[in-house]
Short mmCIF file of C-alpha atoms in Angstrom, two decimals:
data_model
loop_
_atom_site.label_atom_id
_atom_site.label_comp_id
_atom_site.label_asym_id
_atom_site.label_seq_id
_atom_site.Cartn_x
_atom_site.Cartn_y
_atom_site.Cartn_z
CA MET T 585 112.58 87.83 119.73
CA ILE T 586 113.09 85.29 116.95
CA LYS T 587 110.48 84.59 114.25
CA TYR T 588 110.69 81.61 111.92
CA GLY T 589 108.14 80.68 109.29
CA ILE T 590 107.90 84.17 107.78
CA PHE T 591 108.76 82.55 104.45
CA ASP T 592 110.96 79.69 103.33
CA GLY T 593 114.53 80.75 104.20
CA VAL T 594 113.45 83.94 106.00
CA ALA T 595 113.75 84.63 109.74
CA GLN T 596 113.84 87.69 111.96
CA LYS T 597 115.70 88.26 115.21
CA ASP T 598 115.01 91.65 116.74
CA HIS T 599 115.93 94.09 113.93
CA LEU T 600 117.83 91.59 111.80
CA VAL T 601 116.01 89.91 108.89
CA ALA T 602 117.85 87.07 107.16
CA ALA T 603 116.73 85.98 103.70
CA ALA T 604 118.27 83.03 101.86
CA VAL T 605 117.27 83.21 98.18
CA MET T 606 117.04 79.90 96.31
CA GLY T 607 118.35 79.47 92.81
CA LEU T 608 116.18 77.89 90.11
CA ASP T 609 117.72 74.41 90.44
CA ASP T 610 117.29 74.31 94.22
CA TYR T 611 113.72 75.55 94.01
CA ILE T 612 112.70 72.92 91.45
CA SER T 613 114.55 70.21 93.39
CA ILE T 614 112.66 71.11 96.59
CA TYR T 615 109.26 72.17 95.25
CA GLY T 616 109.09 70.89 91.69
CA GLY T 617 107.12 73.02 89.26
CA THR T 618 108.28 75.21 86.39
CA THR T 619 110.30 78.35 85.76
CA ASP T 620 107.05 80.34 86.06
CA ASP T 621 106.52 78.87 89.54
CA TYR T 622 110.06 79.88 90.46
CA LEU T 623 109.51 83.46 89.29
CA ASP T 624 106.36 83.57 91.43
CA TYR T 625 108.45 82.29 94.35
CA LEU T 626 110.81 85.25 93.92
CA LEU T 627 107.86 87.68 93.94
CA ASN T 628 106.31 85.97 96.97
CA LEU T 629 109.65 86.32 98.75
CA GLU T 630 109.55 90.06 98.10
CA TYR T 631 105.99 90.27 99.42
CA ALA T 632 107.08 88.46 102.60
CA LEU T 633 110.05 90.80 103.10
CA GLU T 634 107.80 93.84 102.63
CA GLU T 635 105.77 92.60 105.61
CA ALA T 636 108.78 92.30 107.94
CA GLU T 637 108.52 94.28 111.15
CA GLU T 638 110.33 97.59 110.83
CA PRO T 639 112.79 99.07 111.40
CA CYS T 640 114.91 96.16 110.25
CA ARG T 641 118.26 95.40 108.67
CA LEU T 642 117.77 93.04 105.75
CA VAL T 643 120.58 90.60 104.91
CA ARG T 644 120.06 88.71 101.64
CA PHE T 645 122.29 85.96 100.32
CA HIS T 646 122.10 82.92 98.08
CA PHE T 647 120.85 79.65 99.53
CA ASP T 648 123.74 77.16 99.68
CA ARG T 649 122.35 73.63 99.81
CA GLU T 650 125.71 72.03 100.57
CA ASP T 651 126.35 74.23 103.59
CA TYR T 652 122.73 73.93 104.71
CA GLN T 653 122.75 70.13 104.63
CA ALA T 654 126.01 69.99 106.60
CA TRP T 655 124.50 72.35 109.18
CA LEU T 656 121.25 70.35 109.32
CA LYS T 657 122.96 67.11 110.46
CA GLY T 658 123.91 68.46 113.84
CA SER T 659 121.25 71.11 114.28
CA GLY T 660 118.32 69.16 115.67
CA TRP T 661 116.06 70.68 113.01
CA ILE T 662 113.99 68.63 110.54
CA ASP T 663 114.47 69.62 106.91
CA GLY T 664 111.85 72.13 105.78
CA PRO T 665 111.10 75.87 105.42
CA ASP T 666 111.62 76.63 109.12
CA ALA T 667 114.93 74.76 109.17
CA ARG T 668 116.13 76.73 106.16
CA SER T 669 115.04 79.90 107.96
CA ALA T 670 117.02 78.91 111.07
CA TRP T 671 120.09 78.20 108.93
CA ALA T 672 119.70 81.59 107.20
CA LEU T 673 119.56 83.40 110.53
CA GLU T 674 122.75 81.73 111.75
CA VAL T 675 124.54 82.60 108.50
CA ALA T 676 123.41 86.24 108.69
CA GLN T 677 124.89 86.50 112.21
CA ASP T 678 128.21 84.88 111.26
CA GLU T 679 130.28 87.42 109.32
CA ARG T 680 132.84 84.84 108.20
CA LYS T 681 130.25 82.35 106.94
CA LEU T 682 128.25 85.12 105.26
CA ALA T 683 131.36 86.35 103.45
CA GLU T 684 132.14 82.81 102.25
CA ILE T 685 128.65 82.30 100.82
CA LYS T 686 128.62 85.73 99.15
CA LYS T 687 131.99 84.94 97.57
CA LYS T 688 130.69 81.57 96.34
CA TRP T 689 127.41 83.08 95.11
CA PRO T 690 128.18 86.72 94.15
CA VAL T 691 124.97 87.22 92.11
CA LEU T 692 121.49 86.96 93.63
CA PRO T 693 118.37 86.01 91.62
CA ALA T 694 116.04 89.00 91.28
CA ALA T 695 112.24 89.07 91.30
CA PRO T 696 110.71 90.05 87.92
CA GLU T 697 109.34 93.37 89.19
CA ASP T 698 108.42 94.56 85.69
CA GLU T 699 106.01 91.60 85.43
CA ARG T 700 104.52 91.93 88.91
CA GLU T 701 100.76 91.99 88.32
CA VAL T 702 99.22 95.13 89.78
CA THR T 703 95.81 96.76 89.82
CA ASN T 704 95.46 100.53 89.95
CA VAL T 705 92.11 102.21 90.53
CA LEU T 706 91.48 105.78 89.40
CA TYR T 707 88.34 107.86 89.17
CA SER T 708 86.84 110.19 86.62
CA VAL T 709 85.18 112.97 88.63
CA LEU T 710 81.66 113.72 87.35
CA PRO T 711 79.44 116.55 88.69
CA VAL T 712 75.77 115.63 88.14
CA ILE T 713 72.81 117.96 88.74
CA CYS T 714 69.81 116.37 90.44
CA ALA T 715 66.58 118.32 89.87
CA SER T 716 64.24 115.90 91.65
CA GLU T 717 64.00 112.76 93.76
CA GLU T 718 63.72 110.81 90.51
CA ASP T 719 67.21 112.01 89.60
CA VAL T 720 68.52 110.98 93.01
CA SER T 721 67.10 107.49 92.48
CA ARG T 722 68.70 107.34 89.03
CA LEU T 723 72.17 107.76 90.56
CA ALA T 724 72.00 104.18 91.86
CA LYS T 725 71.25 102.58 88.48
CA GLN T 726 73.73 100.39 86.65
CA LEU T 727 75.18 102.02 83.57
CA SER T 728 74.82 100.58 80.08
CA ALA T 729 77.41 97.84 79.56
CA GLY T 730 77.20 98.34 75.79
CA LYS T 731 77.96 102.06 76.09
CA ILE T 732 80.82 101.32 78.50
CA VAL T 733 82.39 98.83 76.09
CA LYS T 734 82.02 101.33 73.23
CA THR T 735 83.79 104.02 75.28
CA GLN T 736 86.53 101.56 76.21
CA GLU T 737 86.98 100.64 72.54
CA ASN T 738 87.22 104.31 71.58
CA LEU T 739 89.86 104.81 74.27
CA MET T 740 91.81 101.86 72.92
CA LYS T 741 91.94 103.55 69.52
CA GLU T 742 93.70 106.53 71.13
CA MET T 743 96.25 104.38 72.93
CA PRO T 744 99.83 103.97 71.74
CA SER T 745 100.88 100.47 70.82
CA TRP T 746 101.62 98.09 73.70
CA PRO T 747 100.91 94.42 74.49
CA VAL T 748 97.38 93.48 75.47
CA PHE T 749 96.95 92.10 78.98
CA ARG T 750 98.18 88.52 79.35
CA LYS T 751 98.47 86.42 82.49
CA LEU T 752 101.92 84.83 82.70
CA SER T 753 101.42 83.03 86.01
CA ALA T 754 99.55 83.38 89.30
CA LEU T 755 101.44 86.58 90.17
CA ARG T 756 102.83 87.81 86.87
CA ALA T 757 101.39 89.51 83.82
CA SER T 758 102.43 91.42 80.73
CA GLY T 759 100.63 94.20 78.92
CA ALA T 760 97.78 96.17 80.46
CA ALA T 761 94.00 96.38 80.26
CA LEU T 762 91.70 99.30 81.02
CA LEU T 763 88.17 98.80 82.38
CA LEU T 764 85.40 101.27 83.22
CA GLY T 765 83.04 100.84 86.15
CA ASP T 766 79.33 100.21 85.56
CA ARG T 767 78.06 102.40 88.43
CA LEU T 768 78.67 105.87 89.75
CA ILE T 769 79.84 106.01 93.35
CA LEU T 770 80.31 108.69 95.99
CA PRO T 771 83.78 109.76 97.19
CA SER T 772 83.00 108.36 100.65
CA VAL T 773 83.29 104.76 99.38
CA ALA T 774 86.15 105.32 96.93
CA ASP T 775 88.76 103.66 99.14
CA GLU T 776 86.53 100.61 99.69
CA VAL T 777 85.88 100.28 95.96
CA ALA T 778 89.61 100.53 95.24
CA ASP T 779 90.32 97.78 97.79
CA TYR T 780 87.62 95.63 96.19
CA TYR T 781 89.14 95.88 92.71
CA ILE T 782 92.66 95.36 93.98
CA ASN T 783 91.62 92.05 95.53
CA ALA T 784 89.05 90.94 92.93
CA GLN T 785 89.51 88.68 89.93
CA LEU T 786 88.37 91.02 87.16
CA GLU T 787 86.66 89.82 84.00
CA LEU T 788 88.93 91.56 81.53
CA PRO T 789 87.60 90.72 78.05
CA LYS T 790 84.35 92.74 78.45
CA GLY T 791 86.08 96.02 79.23
CA VAL T 792 83.66 96.51 82.13
CA ALA T 793 84.64 96.56 85.81
CA CYS T 794 81.46 95.54 87.64
CA VAL T 795 80.79 97.68 90.72
CA PRO T 796 79.11 95.57 93.45
CA ARG T 797 75.61 96.77 94.33
CA ARG T 798 76.63 97.45 97.94
CA PHE T 799 78.69 100.42 96.70
CA ARG T 800 75.78 102.03 94.81
CA ILE T 801 74.73 105.58 95.61
CA LYS T 802 71.97 105.03 98.16
CA ARG T 803 68.89 107.21 97.67
CA ALA T 804 67.91 107.36 101.36
CA GLU T 805 71.35 108.44 102.51
CA LEU T 806 71.59 111.17 99.91
CA LEU T 807 68.07 112.48 100.54
CA ASN T 808 68.98 113.05 104.18
CA GLU T 809 71.57 115.59 103.06
CA ILE T 810 69.38 117.42 100.52
CA SER T 811 67.40 120.47 101.62
CA GLY T 812 66.23 121.52 98.16
CA TYR T 813 66.64 121.17 94.40
CA PRO T 814 68.50 121.49 92.13
CA ILE T 815 71.60 120.09 93.82
CA LEU T 816 75.03 119.29 92.41
CA VAL T 817 76.30 115.82 93.35
CA GLY T 818 79.98 115.03 92.86
CA CYS T 819 80.11 111.45 91.58
CA LEU T 820 83.01 109.22 90.64
CA LEU T 821 83.31 106.66 87.83
CA PRO T 822 85.92 103.94 88.55
CA VAL T 823 88.63 103.49 85.93
CA VAL T 824 90.60 100.29 86.54
CA ALA T 825 94.00 99.46 85.04
CA VAL T 826 95.43 95.95 85.48
CA GLY T 827 98.52 94.25 84.11
CA GLY T 828 102.29 94.05 84.48
CA ARG T 829 103.73 96.82 86.66
CA GLU T 830 105.77 98.53 83.93
CA ASP T 831 102.92 98.44 81.41
CA VAL T 832 100.34 99.72 83.90
CA ASP T 833 102.67 102.55 84.95
CA PHE T 834 103.07 103.53 81.30
CA LEU T 835 99.31 103.33 80.68
CA LEU T 836 98.49 105.58 83.62
CA GLU T 837 101.17 108.11 82.73
CA TRP T 838 99.83 108.24 79.19
CA LEU T 839 96.25 108.69 80.41
CA ASP T 840 97.35 111.50 82.69
CA GLU T 841 99.07 113.37 79.86
CA SER T 842 96.78 112.63 76.89
CA GLU T 843 94.16 115.35 76.47
CA ASP T 844 92.70 113.43 73.50
CA ALA T 845 92.18 110.30 75.61
CA GLN T 846 90.56 112.28 78.42
CA GLU T 847 88.24 113.98 75.94
CA VAL T 848 87.24 110.57 74.54
CA LEU T 849 86.55 109.35 78.07
CA PHE T 850 84.48 112.39 79.03
CA ASP T 851 82.47 112.28 75.79
CA GLY T 852 81.88 108.57 76.29
CA VAL T 853 80.79 108.99 79.91
CA THR T 854 78.34 111.70 78.83
CA GLU T 855 76.77 109.25 76.37
CA ILE T 856 76.69 106.55 79.05
CA LEU T 857 74.81 108.84 81.46
CA LYS T 858 72.43 110.06 78.75
CA ALA T 859 71.56 106.42 78.04
CA THR T 860 70.62 106.07 81.72
CA GLY T 861 68.21 109.02 81.49
CA TRP T 862 70.29 112.09 82.30
CA LYS T 863 69.89 115.22 80.22
CA GLU T 864 73.07 116.68 78.78
CA ASP T 865 72.63 119.95 80.70
CA GLN T 866 72.59 117.96 83.97
CA ILE T 867 76.09 116.56 83.38
CA GLY T 868 78.78 118.96 84.49
CA ILE T 869 82.28 119.37 83.11
CA PRO T 870 84.56 116.93 84.95
CA GLY T 871 86.43 118.76 87.68
CA ALA T 872 89.54 116.55 87.51
CA ALA T 873 90.65 114.03 84.96
CA PHE T 874 91.94 111.35 87.27
CA GLY T 875 92.70 110.86 90.93
CA THR T 876 94.62 107.81 92.05
CA LEU T 877 92.84 106.24 95.01
CA GLY T 878 94.45 102.81 95.23
CA SER T 879 97.22 100.65 93.86
CA ALA T 880 98.50 97.25 94.88
CA GLN T 881 100.03 94.06 93.63
CA ILE T 882 98.15 90.77 93.41
CA TYR T 883 98.94 88.48 96.33
#
C-alpha cells in the first residue's frame, strides 16, 4: 500500500515512511512567507510524521531540488506536494541515491521543539462538604473572576523569573502563562475539559480559563447519588499552563515542587469559594496538589 499526500515530501509504502525535509530557501521559493512560516512548516512536518501508521521505518533526508526537477521531467507527475512525496519515496528505496543526497546534504533542518506551543491541563483537588441541596446547587456557580485573578497574581509573585507568554507564530510560543478555571468540575468530565482547553484559543491576559457551562456540576445528576447530608464531594479546579514546550515543562515542574506556590494556590482557592458562599469549615484540605490530566501541542 502506498500513501501520498500525507504531507509535502512525505509518503508511506507499507512500513517505510519517506520524508524529504526542505531547507529555508526551497521552502520560501515554493511557498513564500517568512522564516516564522518555515519554522511552522518544520513543526507541521513533525506532526504529520507522528500520525504515520505504525510500526514504520522513517527515512529522513534533505530535499534536493536539482535531483527532484530532473526526476520530474520523465516521471509523469505534475509538480506539487504529491510529486515531491513520490520523489521522496523513490529516493528512500534507492540506497545509492539516498547515500548521494545524504553526502550532499549531511545536516538536516530541525523543528524548534523548545518553541512548540503546548497546553497542559492540571487540577487542584478540592473536597467540599455539602450540607444541603442549596450547597449542591452552589457547586454549579461560576467563581469570582476577580478572586481568580488575585490568586493568579499572588502565584506569579512566587514564580521564579522567566519570560511571559508570547506568541511567535501560529504554532510557536515562548514563555508560559498560568490560568485558573472559573468553575469547579467533577472528575468524570476532567478528560473532556482537558481536551477542550488543549484545542481552545485561551484568553491569556485575564489569568482566567473560562470553563464552558456544559461542564458545570449538574445539580440533578449529583442529587441522584446523594442519600443524605452532609456529603463530601471531590471537586476539581482546572489549572491551565500554556506556552513554549520548554517553558511550560519548567513551570509545571516548579509548581509540583514548590510548597509555597501550592500553599498560595490553596489559600486563594479557599477565598474564591468563600466568595461564592461556602463556609471555611466546608472546604476540605486538598487531597493532592496536582494531577496531570491532559497535554498536547497546538495543531
